[in-house]
Amino acid sequence: DEYHEQDLFFLATGTGIAPFVGMCEELLEHREQPFSGNIYVIYGAAYTDELVMRDYFEGLARKHPQLKFITAISREQENPFDWGKMYIFHRLREMAREVRLSYQKGAKFYICGGPQG
C-alpha cells in the first residue's frame, strides 16, 4: 500500500494536534501494515507552555526516528527570514528542499487548528 510509504506532514496549532495523536499511534505503534515513510509533526503555539501533548510526541520521536517533532513558538522564537515571529510556515520554509522532494514523491499534508486558529 503506497500510503504506508509516503511522507506525511501534520501541521497543527493548539488543540488541533489531537487528530494527529491517533494517526501517529496507528502508524507507528499498532503497525497493522509497516509504515516506512517519514512523519513530520509541525506544531505551532504562542508560548511553549501551550504545547499540548509535547512530552508524548517527543517520546514517540525518540522511539521512532522516522517521526520528526518540530515546534514553532510565535511569541518566543524568531524566524530566520525577517526576524519576526516564528510560525508553522516558517518551519516549512526552513525545510523547503525536504518538503519539495517529499511532495514530488507523493507526500500528504494534513492541517488542523484549534478554535483560536
N, CA, C and O atoms as a Tinker XYZ file with bonds, in Angstrom:
   468  protein
     1  N      0.856000   -1.188000    0.000000    73     2
     2  CA     0.000000    0.000000    0.000000    64     1     3
     3  C      0.890000    1.235000    0.000000    63     2     4     5
     4  O      1.667000    1.443000    0.932000    81     3
     5  N      0.780000    2.058000   -1.048000    73     3     6
     6  CA     1.665000    3.210000   -1.178000    64     5     7
     7  C      1.474000    4.226000   -0.057000    63     6     8     9
     8  O      2.388000    5.002000    0.223000    81     7
     9  N      0.293000    4.241000    0.600000    73     7    10
    10  CA     0.059000    5.173000    1.705000    64     9    11
    11  C      1.063000    4.961000    2.831000    63    10    12    13
    12  O      1.425000    5.910000    3.527000    81    11
    13  N      1.508000    3.744000    3.012000    73    11    14
    14  CA     2.421000    3.425000    4.107000    64    13    15
    15  C      3.875000    3.689000    3.749000    63    14    16    17
    16  O      4.775000    3.382000    4.530000    81    15
    17  N      4.107000    4.260000    2.566000    73    15    18
    18  CA     5.461000    4.586000    2.132000    64    17    19
    19  C      5.660000    6.085000    1.950000    63    18    20    21
    20  O      6.796000    6.560000    1.926000    81    19
    21  N      4.575000    6.830000    1.823000    73    19    22
    22  CA     4.662000    8.267000    1.556000    64    21    23
    23  C      4.938000    9.041000    2.844000    63    22    24    25
    24  O      4.473000    8.668000    3.921000    81    23
    25  N      5.702000   10.125000    2.713000    73    23    26
    26  CA     5.900000   11.006000    3.858000    64    25    27
    27  C      4.597000   11.718000    4.176000    63    26    28    29
    28  O      3.788000   12.000000    3.292000    81    27
    29  N      4.416000   11.999000    5.451000    73    27    30
    30  CA     3.227000   12.704000    5.928000    64    29    31
    31  C      3.650000   13.950000    6.681000    63    30    32    33
    32  O      4.596000   13.920000    7.469000    81    31
    33  N      2.951000   15.037000    6.439000    73    31    34
    34  CA     3.182000   16.289000    7.149000    64    33    35
    35  C      1.907000   16.622000    7.917000    63    34    36    37
    36  O      0.854000   16.841000    7.319000    81    35
    37  N      2.008000   16.659000    9.227000    73    35    38
    38  CA     0.883000   17.006000   10.095000    64    37    39
    39  C      1.160000   18.395000   10.659000    63    38    40    41
    40  O      2.087000   18.569000   11.450000    81    39
    41  N      0.370000   19.377000   10.263000    73    39    42
    42  CA     0.544000   20.764000   10.687000    64    41    43
    43  C     -0.587000   21.120000   11.637000    63    42    44    45
    44  O     -1.762000   20.973000   11.300000    81    43
    45  N     -0.226000   21.590000   12.833000    73    43    46
    46  CA    -1.265000   21.821000   13.840000    64    45    47
    47  C     -0.946000   23.031000   14.701000    63    46    48    49
    48  O      0.211000   23.400000   14.900000    81    47
    49  N     -2.014000   23.631000   15.202000    73    47    50
    50  CA    -1.907000   24.642000   16.249000    64    49    51
    51  C     -2.871000   24.252000   17.361000    63    50    52    53
    52  O     -3.907000   23.636000   17.115000    81    51
    53  N     -2.515000   24.620000   18.585000    73    51    54
    54  CA    -3.394000   24.396000   19.732000    64    53    55
    55  C     -3.906000   22.975000   19.836000    63    54    56    57
    56  O     -3.156000   22.015000   19.660000    81    55
    57  N     -5.193000   22.851000   20.124000    73    55    58
    58  CA    -5.802000   21.526000   20.274000    64    57    59
    59  C     -5.965000   20.813000   18.942000    63    58    60    61
    60  O     -6.419000   19.670000   18.905000    81    59
    61  N     -5.603000   21.469000   17.851000    73    59    62
    62  CA    -5.618000   20.835000   16.539000    64    61    63
    63  C     -4.632000   19.676000   16.441000    63    62    64    65
    64  O     -4.637000   18.937000   15.457000    81    63
    65  N     -3.797000   19.518000   17.442000    73    63    66
    66  CA    -2.847000   18.403000   17.462000    64    65    67
    67  C     -3.555000   17.070000   17.727000    63    66    68    69
    68  O     -3.018000   16.013000   17.397000    81    67
    69  N     -4.746000   17.110000   18.317000    73    67    70
    70  CA    -5.444000   15.901000   18.769000    64    69    71
    71  C     -5.602000   14.820000   17.688000    63    70    72    73
    72  O     -5.295000   13.661000   17.968000    81    71
    73  N     -6.061000   15.133000   16.484000    73    71    74
    74  CA    -6.229000   14.065000   15.496000    64    73    75
    75  C     -4.917000   13.369000   15.138000    63    74    76    77
    76  O     -4.911000   12.196000   14.763000    81    75
    77  N     -3.820000   14.091000   15.256000    73    75    78
    78  CA    -2.531000   13.537000   14.858000    64    77    79
    79  C     -1.958000   12.584000   15.906000    63    78    80    81
    80  O     -1.074000   11.783000   15.602000    81    79
    81  N     -2.458000   12.668000   17.131000    73    79    82
    82  CA    -2.053000   11.708000   18.160000    64    81    83
    83  C     -2.477000   10.309000   17.720000    63    82    84    85
    84  O     -1.665000    9.385000   17.690000    81    83
    85  N     -3.749000   10.165000   17.381000    73    83    86
    86  CA    -4.265000    8.872000   16.952000    64    85    87
    87  C     -3.636000    8.387000   15.658000    63    86    88    89
    88  O     -3.374000    7.194000   15.504000    81    87
    89  N     -3.392000    9.293000   14.733000    73    87    90
    90  CA    -2.797000    8.895000   13.459000    64    89    91
    91  C     -1.371000    8.394000   13.659000    63    90    92    93
    92  O     -0.984000    7.377000   13.084000    81    91
    93  N     -0.584000    9.104000   14.475000    73    91    94
    94  CA     0.786000    8.658000   14.752000    64    93    95
    95  C      0.786000    7.339000   15.508000    63    94    96    97
    96  O      1.591000    6.450000   15.230000    81    95
    97  N     -0.119000    7.223000   16.457000    73    95    98
    98  CA    -0.233000    5.987000   17.235000    64    97    99
    99  C     -0.529000    4.802000   16.314000    63    98   100   101
   100  O      0.099000    3.750000   16.429000    81    99
   101  N     -1.466000    4.972000   15.423000    73    99   102
   102  CA    -1.841000    3.893000   14.494000    64   101   103
   103  C     -0.684000    3.542000   13.557000    63   102   104   105
   104  O     -0.378000    2.367000   13.354000    81   103
   105  N     -0.051000    4.554000   12.994000    73   103   106
   106  CA     1.008000    4.311000   12.015000    64   105   107
   107  C      2.284000    3.744000   12.627000    63   106   108   109
   108  O      2.950000    2.906000   12.020000    81   107
   109  N      2.620000    4.199000   13.821000    73   107   110
   110  CA     3.912000    3.823000   14.403000    64   109   111
   111  C      3.847000    2.733000   15.461000    63   110   112   113
   112  O      4.789000    1.953000   15.600000    81   111
   113  N      2.757000    2.668000   16.203000    73   111   114
   114  CA     2.691000    1.741000   17.325000    64   113   115
   115  C      1.900000    0.478000   16.996000    63   114   116   117
   116  O      2.304000   -0.619000   17.381000    81   115
   117  N      0.790000    0.616000   16.295000    73   115   118
   118  CA    -0.065000   -0.542000   16.036000    64   117   119
   119  C      0.407000   -1.358000   14.839000    63   118   120   121
   120  O      0.298000   -2.584000   14.833000    81   119
   121  N      0.921000   -0.688000   13.850000    73   119   122
   122  CA     1.584000   -1.302000   12.713000    64   121   123
   123  C      0.885000   -2.506000   12.092000    63   122   124   125
   124  O      1.508000   -3.552000   11.907000    81   123
   125  N     -0.364000   -2.377000   11.776000    73   123   126
   126  CA    -1.007000   -3.466000   11.029000    64   125   127
   127  C     -0.298000   -3.640000    9.693000    63   126   128   129
   128  O     -0.137000   -4.760000    9.208000    81   127
   129  N      0.117000   -2.543000    9.111000    73   127   130
   130  CA     0.992000   -2.550000    7.945000    64   129   131
   131  C      2.178000   -1.670000    8.322000    63   130   132   133
   132  O      1.977000   -0.548000    8.787000    81   131
   133  N      3.399000   -2.141000    8.137000    73   131   134
   134  CA     4.557000   -1.306000    8.498000    64   133   135
   135  C      4.550000    0.019000    7.733000    63   134   136   137
   136  O      4.304000    0.050000    6.527000    81   135
   137  N      4.818000    1.093000    8.441000    73   135   138
   138  CA     4.886000    2.418000    7.821000    64   137   139
   139  C      6.349000    2.759000    7.615000    63   138   140   141
   140  O      7.118000    2.786000    8.576000    81   139
   141  N      6.749000    3.019000    6.377000    73   139   142
   142  CA     8.161000    3.262000    6.086000    64   141   143
   143  C      8.476000    4.702000    5.718000    63   142   144   145
   144  O      9.640000    5.045000    5.510000    81   143
   145  N      7.457000    5.550000    5.634000    73   143   146
   146  CA     7.706000    6.949000    5.322000    64   145   147
   147  C      8.119000    7.734000    6.548000    63   146   148   149
   148  O      8.211000    7.185000    7.646000    81   147
   149  N      8.366000    9.016000    6.359000    73   147   150
   150  CA     8.642000    9.926000    7.467000    64   149   151
   151  C      7.362000   10.653000    7.851000    63   150   152   153
   152  O      6.496000   10.909000    7.014000    81   151
   153  N      7.264000   10.974000    9.121000    73   151   154
   154  CA     6.141000   11.776000    9.614000    64   153   155
   155  C      6.714000   13.040000   10.216000    63   154   156   157
   156  O      7.553000   12.983000   11.115000    81   155
   157  N      6.265000   14.176000    9.726000    73   155   158
   158  CA     6.697000   15.473000   10.236000    64   157   159
   159  C      5.515000   16.105000   10.963000    63   158   160   161
   160  O      4.528000   16.484000   10.332000    81   159
   161  N      5.608000   16.219000   12.268000    73   159   162
   162  CA     4.589000   16.903000   13.059000    64   161   163
   163  C      5.144000   18.293000   13.334000    63   162   164   165
   164  O      6.122000   18.447000   14.066000    81   163
   165  N      4.513000   19.304000   12.740000    73   163   166
   166  CA     4.949000   20.688000   12.931000    64   165   167
   167  C      3.836000   21.383000   13.703000    63   166   168   169
   168  O      2.726000   21.577000   13.207000    81   167
   169  N      4.174000   21.746000   14.925000    73   167   170
   170  CA     3.176000   22.174000   15.907000    64   169   171
   171  C      3.444000   23.606000   16.339000    63   170   172   173
   172  O      4.529000   23.924000   16.826000    81   171
   173  N      2.456000   24.463000   16.160000    73   171   174
   174  CA     2.600000   25.872000   16.494000    64   173   175
   175  C      1.786000   26.283000   17.707000    63   174   176   177
   176  O      0.678000   25.797000   17.934000    81   175
   177  N      2.362000   27.187000   18.475000    73   175   178
   178  CA     1.689000   27.771000   19.640000    64   177   179
   179  C      2.314000   29.136000   19.903000    63   178   180   181
   180  O      3.397000   29.447000   19.408000    81   179
   181  N      1.617000   29.936000   20.685000    73   179   182
   182  CA     2.167000   31.239000   21.041000    64   181   183
   183  C      3.300000   31.098000   22.055000    63   182   184   185
   184  O      4.321000   31.778000   21.948000    81   183
   185  N      3.122000   30.217000   23.035000    73   183   186
   186  CA     4.101000   30.012000   24.100000    64   185   187
   187  C      4.345000   28.525000   24.305000    63   186   188   189
   188  O      3.454000   27.707000   24.077000    81   187
   189  N      5.537000   28.179000   24.731000    73   187   190
   190  CA     5.905000   26.782000   24.943000    64   189   191
   191  C      4.941000   26.059000   25.865000    63   190   192   193
   192  O      4.608000   24.899000   25.623000    81   191
   193  N      4.491000   26.722000   26.914000    73   191   194
   194  CA     3.609000   26.041000   27.880000    64   193   195
   195  C      2.210000   25.771000   27.316000    63   194   196   197
   196  O      1.380000   25.172000   28.000000    81   195
   197  N      1.943000   26.193000   26.105000    73   195   198
   198  CA     0.664000   25.919000   25.447000    64   197   199
   199  C      0.720000   24.672000   24.544000    63   198   200   201
   200  O     -0.281000   24.308000   23.926000    81   199
   201  N      1.868000   24.035000   24.472000    73   199   202
   202  CA     2.012000   22.838000   23.629000    64   201   203
   203  C      1.388000   21.636000   24.327000    63   202   204   205
   204  O      1.939000   21.110000   25.295000    81   203
   205  N      0.248000   21.216000   23.831000    73   203   206
   206  CA    -0.453000   20.061000   24.368000    64   205   207
   207  C      0.207000   18.805000   23.793000    63   206   208   209
   208  O      0.524000   18.767000   22.604000    81   207
   209  N      0.414000   17.793000   24.608000    73   207   210
   210  CA     0.963000   16.505000   24.168000    64   209   211
   211  C      2.430000   16.571000   23.749000    63   210   212   213
   212  O      2.907000   15.682000   23.043000    81   211
   213  N      3.142000   17.597000   24.166000    73   211   214
   214  CA     4.553000   17.738000   23.784000    64   213   215
   215  C      5.380000   16.534000   24.237000    63   214   216   217
   216  O      6.130000   15.958000   23.448000    81   215
   217  N      5.243000   16.157000   25.504000    73   215   218
   218  CA     6.015000   15.020000   26.025000    64   217   219
   219  C      5.712000   13.743000   25.248000    63   218   220   221
   220  O      6.614000   12.955000   24.961000    81   219
   221  N      4.446000   13.542000   24.911000    73   219   222
   222  CA     4.051000   12.361000   24.142000    64   221   223
   223  C      4.792000   12.315000   22.808000    63   222   224   225
   224  O      5.387000   11.294000   22.464000    81   223
   225  N      4.759000   13.416000   22.054000    73   223   226
   226  CA     5.389000   13.434000   20.733000    64   225   227
   227  C      6.908000   13.349000   20.823000    63   226   228   229
   228  O      7.538000   12.695000   19.992000    81   227
   229  N      7.501000   13.997000   21.813000    73   227   230
   230  CA     8.950000   13.894000   21.973000    64   229   231
   231  C      9.356000   12.456000   22.293000    63   230   232   233
   232  O     10.363000   11.969000   21.779000    81   231
   233  N      8.581000   11.774000   23.138000    73   231   234
   234  CA     8.856000   10.370000   23.451000    64   233   235
   235  C      8.680000    9.471000   22.238000    63   234   236   237
   236  O      9.490000    8.575000   21.999000    81   235
   237  N      7.627000    9.709000   21.477000    73   235   238
   238  CA     7.371000    8.915000   20.275000    64   237   239
   239  C      8.485000    9.122000   19.242000    63   238   240   241
   240  O      8.888000    8.181000   18.559000    81   239
   241  N      8.974000   10.358000   19.136000    73   239   242
   242  CA    10.060000   10.653000   18.196000    64   241   243
   243  C     11.357000    9.954000   18.619000    63   242   244   245
   244  O     12.127000    9.517000   17.763000    81   243
   245  N     11.603000    9.846000   19.915000    73   243   246
   246  CA    12.788000    9.113000   20.381000    64   245   247
   247  C     12.672000    7.625000   20.050000    63   246   248   249
   248  O     13.661000    6.974000   19.712000    81   247
   249  N     11.486000    7.113000   20.148000    73   247   250
   250  CA    11.234000    5.684000   19.898000    64   249   251
   251  C     11.207000    5.358000   18.403000    63   250   252   253
   252  O     11.616000    4.272000   17.993000    81   251
   253  N     10.724000    6.302000   17.595000    73   251   254
   254  CA    10.565000    6.094000   16.143000    64   253   255
   255  C     11.274000    7.229000   15.398000    63   254   256   257
   256  O     10.698000    8.302000   15.222000    81   255
   257  N     12.516000    7.003000   14.959000    73   255   258
   258  CA    13.297000    8.067000   14.309000    64   257   259
   259  C     12.665000    8.652000   13.054000    63   258   260   261
   260  O     13.045000    9.744000   12.632000    81   259
   261  N     11.708000    7.953000   12.448000    73   259   262
   262  CA    11.060000    8.500000   11.263000    64   261   263
   263  C     10.057000    9.601000   11.614000    63   262   264   265
   264  O      9.554000   10.284000   10.721000    81   263
   265  N      9.763000    9.779000   12.895000    73   263   266
   266  CA     8.887000   10.865000   13.343000    64   265   267
   267  C      9.744000   12.067000   13.712000    63   266   268   269
   268  O     10.644000   11.974000   14.547000    81   267
   269  N      9.453000   13.179000   13.087000    73   267   270
   270  CA    10.147000   14.438000   13.383000    64   269   271
   271  C      9.143000   15.369000   14.041000    63   270   272   273
   272  O      8.150000   15.752000   13.422000    81   271
   273  N      9.395000   15.734000   15.291000    73   271   274
   274  CA     8.506000   16.645000   16.020000    64   273   275
   275  C      9.163000   18.019000   16.044000    63   274   276   277
   276  O     10.230000   18.199000   16.630000    81   275
   277  N      8.516000   18.978000   15.405000    73   275   278
   278  CA     9.072000   20.312000   15.207000    64   277   279
   279  C      8.077000   21.335000   15.747000    63   278   280   281
   280  O      6.882000   21.254000   15.460000    81   279
   281  N      8.560000   22.279000   16.515000    73   279   282
   282  CA     7.665000   23.303000   17.058000    64   281   283
   283  C      7.954000   24.670000   16.437000    63   282   284   285
   284  O      9.054000   24.939000   15.954000    81   283
   285  N      6.944000   25.509000   16.467000    73   283   286
   286  CA     7.041000   26.907000   16.050000    64   285   287
   287  C      6.340000   27.719000   17.135000    63   286   288   289
   288  O      5.112000   27.724000   17.222000    81   287
   289  N      7.123000   28.398000   17.955000    73   287   290
   290  CA     6.588000   29.137000   19.105000    64   289   291
   291  C      6.638000   30.632000   18.777000    63   290   292   293
   292  O      7.686000   31.270000   18.885000    81   291
   293  N      5.507000   31.168000   18.384000    73   291   294
   294  CA     5.473000   32.514000   17.797000    64   293   295
   295  C      5.913000   33.637000   18.731000    63   294   296   297
   296  O      6.533000   34.596000   18.270000    81   295
   297  N      5.618000   33.554000   20.005000    73   295   298
   298  CA     5.965000   34.654000   20.919000    64   297   299
   299  C      7.334000   34.473000   21.581000    63   298   300   301
   300  O      7.801000   35.351000   22.307000    81   299
   301  N      7.979000   33.314000   21.318000    73   299   302
   302  CA     9.269000   33.050000   21.965000    64   301   303
   303  C     10.414000   32.855000   20.970000    63   302   304   305
   304  O     11.580000   32.919000   21.359000    81   303
   305  N     10.103000   32.621000   19.708000    73   303   306
   306  CA    11.139000   32.343000   18.716000    64   305   307
   307  C     11.048000   33.344000   17.570000    63   306   308   309
   308  O      9.971000   33.838000   17.235000    81   307
   309  N     12.208000   33.630000   16.978000    73   307   310
   310  CA    12.251000   34.463000   15.781000    64   309   311
   311  C     12.511000   33.567000   14.580000    63   310   312   313
   312  O     13.245000   32.584000   14.671000    81   311
   313  N     11.904000   33.917000   13.463000    73   311   314
   314  CA    12.192000   33.167000   12.241000    64   313   315
   315  C     13.467000   33.720000   11.607000    63   314   316   317
   316  O     13.792000   34.889000   11.815000    81   315
   317  N     14.186000   32.918000   10.849000    73   315   318
   318  CA    15.455000   33.363000   10.270000    64   317   319
   319  C     15.320000   34.161000    8.972000    63   318   320   321
   320  O     16.326000   34.503000    8.349000    81   319
   321  N     14.109000   34.455000    8.568000    73   319   322
   322  CA    13.905000   35.126000    7.291000    64   321   323
   323  C     13.773000   36.637000    7.431000    63   322   324   325
   324  O     14.402000   37.387000    6.683000    81   323
   325  N     12.957000   37.088000    8.386000    73   323   326
   326  CA    12.822000   38.537000    8.609000    64   325   327
   327  C     12.934000   38.886000   10.092000    63   326   328   329
   328  O     12.701000   40.025000   10.499000    81   327
   329  N     13.295000   37.881000   10.888000    73   327   330
   330  CA    13.478000   38.011000   12.340000    64   329   331
   331  C     12.189000   38.358000   13.065000    63   330   332   333
   332  O     12.211000   38.846000   14.195000    81   331
   333  N     11.065000   38.101000   12.404000    73   331   334
   334  CA     9.763000   38.277000   13.038000    64   333   335
   335  C      9.379000   37.019000   13.810000    63   334   336   337
   336  O     10.223000   36.162000   14.075000    81   335
   337  N      8.124000   36.916000   14.161000    73   335   338
   338  CA     7.625000   35.765000   14.916000    64   337   339
   339  C      7.774000   34.474000   14.105000    63   338   340   341
   340  O      7.753000   34.487000   12.874000    81   339
   341  N      7.924000   33.369000   14.823000    73   339   342
   342  CA     8.079000   32.059000   14.191000    64   341   343
   343  C      6.708000   31.389000   14.071000    63   342   344   345
   344  O      6.020000   31.171000   15.068000    81   343
   345  N      6.331000   31.071000   12.841000    73   343   346
   346  CA     5.082000   30.371000   12.581000    64   345   347
   347  C      5.367000   29.073000   11.827000    63   346   348   349
   348  O      6.479000   28.850000   11.347000    81   347
   349  N      4.355000   28.232000   11.732000    73   347   350
   350  CA     4.499000   26.943000   11.059000    64   349   351
   351  C      5.043000   27.114000    9.640000    63   350   352   353
   352  O      5.909000   26.348000    9.219000    81   351
   353  N      4.556000   28.092000    8.909000    73   351   354
   354  CA     5.003000   28.243000    7.522000    64   353   355
   355  C      6.480000   28.588000    7.446000    63   354   356   357
   356  O      7.129000   28.300000    6.440000    81   355
   357  N      7.032000   29.210000    8.508000    73   355   358
   358  CA     8.471000   29.456000    8.523000    64   357   359
   359  C      9.244000   28.143000    8.671000    63   358   360   361
   360  O     10.299000   27.966000    8.063000    81   359
   361  N      8.715000   27.234000    9.477000    73   359   362
   362  CA     9.360000   25.921000    9.627000    64   361   363
   363  C      9.332000   25.175000    8.293000    63   362   364   365
   364  O     10.318000   24.545000    7.910000    81   363
   365  N      8.208000   25.246000    7.592000    73   363   366
   366  CA     8.138000   24.606000    6.272000    64   365   367
   367  C      9.134000   25.246000    5.311000    63   366   368   369
   368  O      9.763000   24.559000    4.507000    81   367
   369  N      9.267000   26.540000    5.400000    73   367   370
   370  CA    10.213000   27.248000    4.528000    64   369   371
   371  C     11.652000   26.837000    4.846000    63   370   372   373
   372  O     12.474000   26.697000    3.940000    81   371
   373  N     11.955000   26.644000    6.129000    73   371   374
   374  CA    13.288000   26.163000    6.514000    64   373   375
   375  C     13.566000   24.791000    5.908000    63   374   376   377
   376  O     14.709000   24.466000    5.587000    81   375
   377  N     12.529000   24.002000    5.758000    73   375   378
   378  CA    12.637000   22.629000    5.252000    64   377   379
   379  C     12.280000   22.554000    3.766000    63   378   380   381
   380  O     11.932000   21.480000    3.275000    81   379
   381  N     12.358000   23.649000    3.058000    73   379   382
   382  CA    11.842000   23.739000    1.688000    64   381   383
   383  C     12.321000   22.608000    0.780000    63   382   384   385
   384  O     11.519000   22.022000    0.054000    81   383
   385  N     13.594000   22.299000    0.811000    73   383   386
   386  CA    14.112000   21.248000   -0.065000    64   385   387
   387  C     13.485000   19.902000    0.289000    63   386   388   389
   388  O     13.046000   19.166000   -0.595000    81   387
   389  N     13.444000   19.585000    1.562000    73   387   390
   390  CA    12.870000   18.323000    2.023000    64   389   391
   391  C     11.372000   18.249000    1.693000    63   390   392   393
   392  O     10.881000   17.209000    1.254000    81   391
   393  N     10.664000   19.338000    1.904000    73   391   394
   394  CA     9.229000   19.386000    1.607000    64   393   395
   395  C      8.999000   19.170000    0.109000    63   394   396   397
   396  O      8.126000   18.399000   -0.289000    81   395
   397  N      9.779000   19.848000   -0.701000    73   395   398
   398  CA     9.629000   19.727000   -2.159000    64   397   399
   399  C      9.887000   18.285000   -2.626000    63   398   400   401
   400  O      9.112000   17.741000   -3.413000    81   399
   401  N     10.966000   17.674000   -2.144000    73   399   402
   402  CA    11.274000   16.295000   -2.546000    64   401   403
   403  C     10.184000   15.332000   -2.083000    63   402   404   405
   404  O      9.789000   14.436000   -2.830000    81   403
   405  N      9.701000   15.510000   -0.865000    73   403   406
   406  CA     8.624000   14.656000   -0.357000    64   405   407
   407  C      7.358000   14.826000   -1.178000    63   406   408   409
   408  O      6.690000   13.850000   -1.519000    81   407
   409  N      7.030000   16.078000   -1.495000    73   407   410
   410  CA     5.830000   16.370000   -2.292000    64   409   411
   411  C      5.922000   15.706000   -3.672000    63   410   412   413
   412  O      4.944000   15.140000   -4.161000    81   411
   413  N      7.092000   15.781000   -4.285000    73   411   414
   414  CA     7.280000   15.177000   -5.610000    64   413   415
   415  C      7.122000   13.659000   -5.561000    63   414   416   417
   416  O      6.815000   13.030000   -6.574000    81   415
   417  N      7.330000   13.078000   -4.392000    73   415   418
   418  CA     7.184000   11.626000   -4.222000    64   417   419
   419  C      5.807000   11.253000   -3.684000    63   418   420   421
   420  O      5.573000   10.097000   -3.333000    81   419
   421  N      4.882000   12.234000   -3.614000    73   419   422
   422  CA     3.508000   11.934000   -3.221000    64   421   423
   423  C      3.168000   12.162000   -1.762000    63   422   424   425
   424  O      2.181000   11.616000   -1.269000    81   423
   425  N      3.953000   12.947000   -1.067000    73   423   426
   426  CA     3.670000   13.231000    0.346000    64   425   427
   427  C      2.257000   13.780000    0.523000    63   426   428   429
   428  O      1.699000   14.410000   -0.375000    81   427
   429  N      1.702000   13.528000    1.689000    73   427   430
   430  CA     0.373000   14.035000    2.043000    64   429   431
   431  C      0.528000   15.070000    3.146000    63   430   432   433
   432  O      1.385000   14.939000    4.021000    81   431
   433  N     -0.313000   16.104000    3.094000    73   431   434
   434  CA    -0.288000   17.183000    4.077000    64   433   435
   435  C     -1.646000   17.253000    4.758000    63   434   436   437
   436  O     -2.683000   17.285000    4.095000    81   435
   437  N     -1.634000   17.275000    6.075000    73   435   438
   438  CA    -2.847000   17.382000    6.871000    64   437   439
   439  C     -2.708000   18.600000    7.780000    63   438   440   441
   440  O     -1.663000   18.801000    8.399000    81   439
   441  N     -3.751000   19.401000    7.860000    73   439   442
   442  CA    -3.717000   20.630000    8.659000    64   441   443
   443  C     -4.920000   20.662000    9.590000    63   442   444   445
   444  O     -6.051000   20.409000    9.174000    81   443
   445  N     -4.660000   20.977000   10.861000    73   443   446
   446  CA    -5.755000   21.086000   11.820000    64   445   447
   447  C     -5.393000   22.148000   12.846000    63   446   448   449
   448  O     -4.310000   22.105000   13.429000    81   447
   449  N     -6.284000   23.094000   13.069000    73   447   450
   450  CA    -6.045000   24.145000   14.046000    64   449   451
   451  C     -7.043000   24.106000   15.160000    63   450   452   453
   452  O     -8.148000   23.585000   15.008000    81   451
   453  N     -6.653000   24.658000   16.282000    73   451   454
   454  CA    -7.565000   24.776000   17.412000    64   453   455
   455  C     -8.597000   25.861000   17.132000    63   454   456   457
   456  O     -8.522000   26.520000   16.095000    81   455
   457  N     -9.550000   26.060000   18.024000    73   455   458
   458  CA   -10.619000   27.033000   17.798000    64   457   459
   459  C    -10.122000   28.469000   17.682000    63   458   460   461
   460  O    -10.804000   29.310000   17.096000    81   459
   461  N     -8.950000   28.759000   18.229000    73   459   462
   462  CA    -8.398000   30.113000   18.130000    64   461   463
   463  C     -7.534000   30.297000   16.888000    63   462   464   465
   464  O     -7.015000   31.388000   16.653000    81   463
   465  N     -7.374000   29.238000   16.087000    73   463   466
   466  CA    -6.568000   29.334000   14.862000    64   465   467
   467  C     -5.278000   28.736000   15.063000    63   466   468
   468  O     -4.456000   28.718000   14.146000    81   467
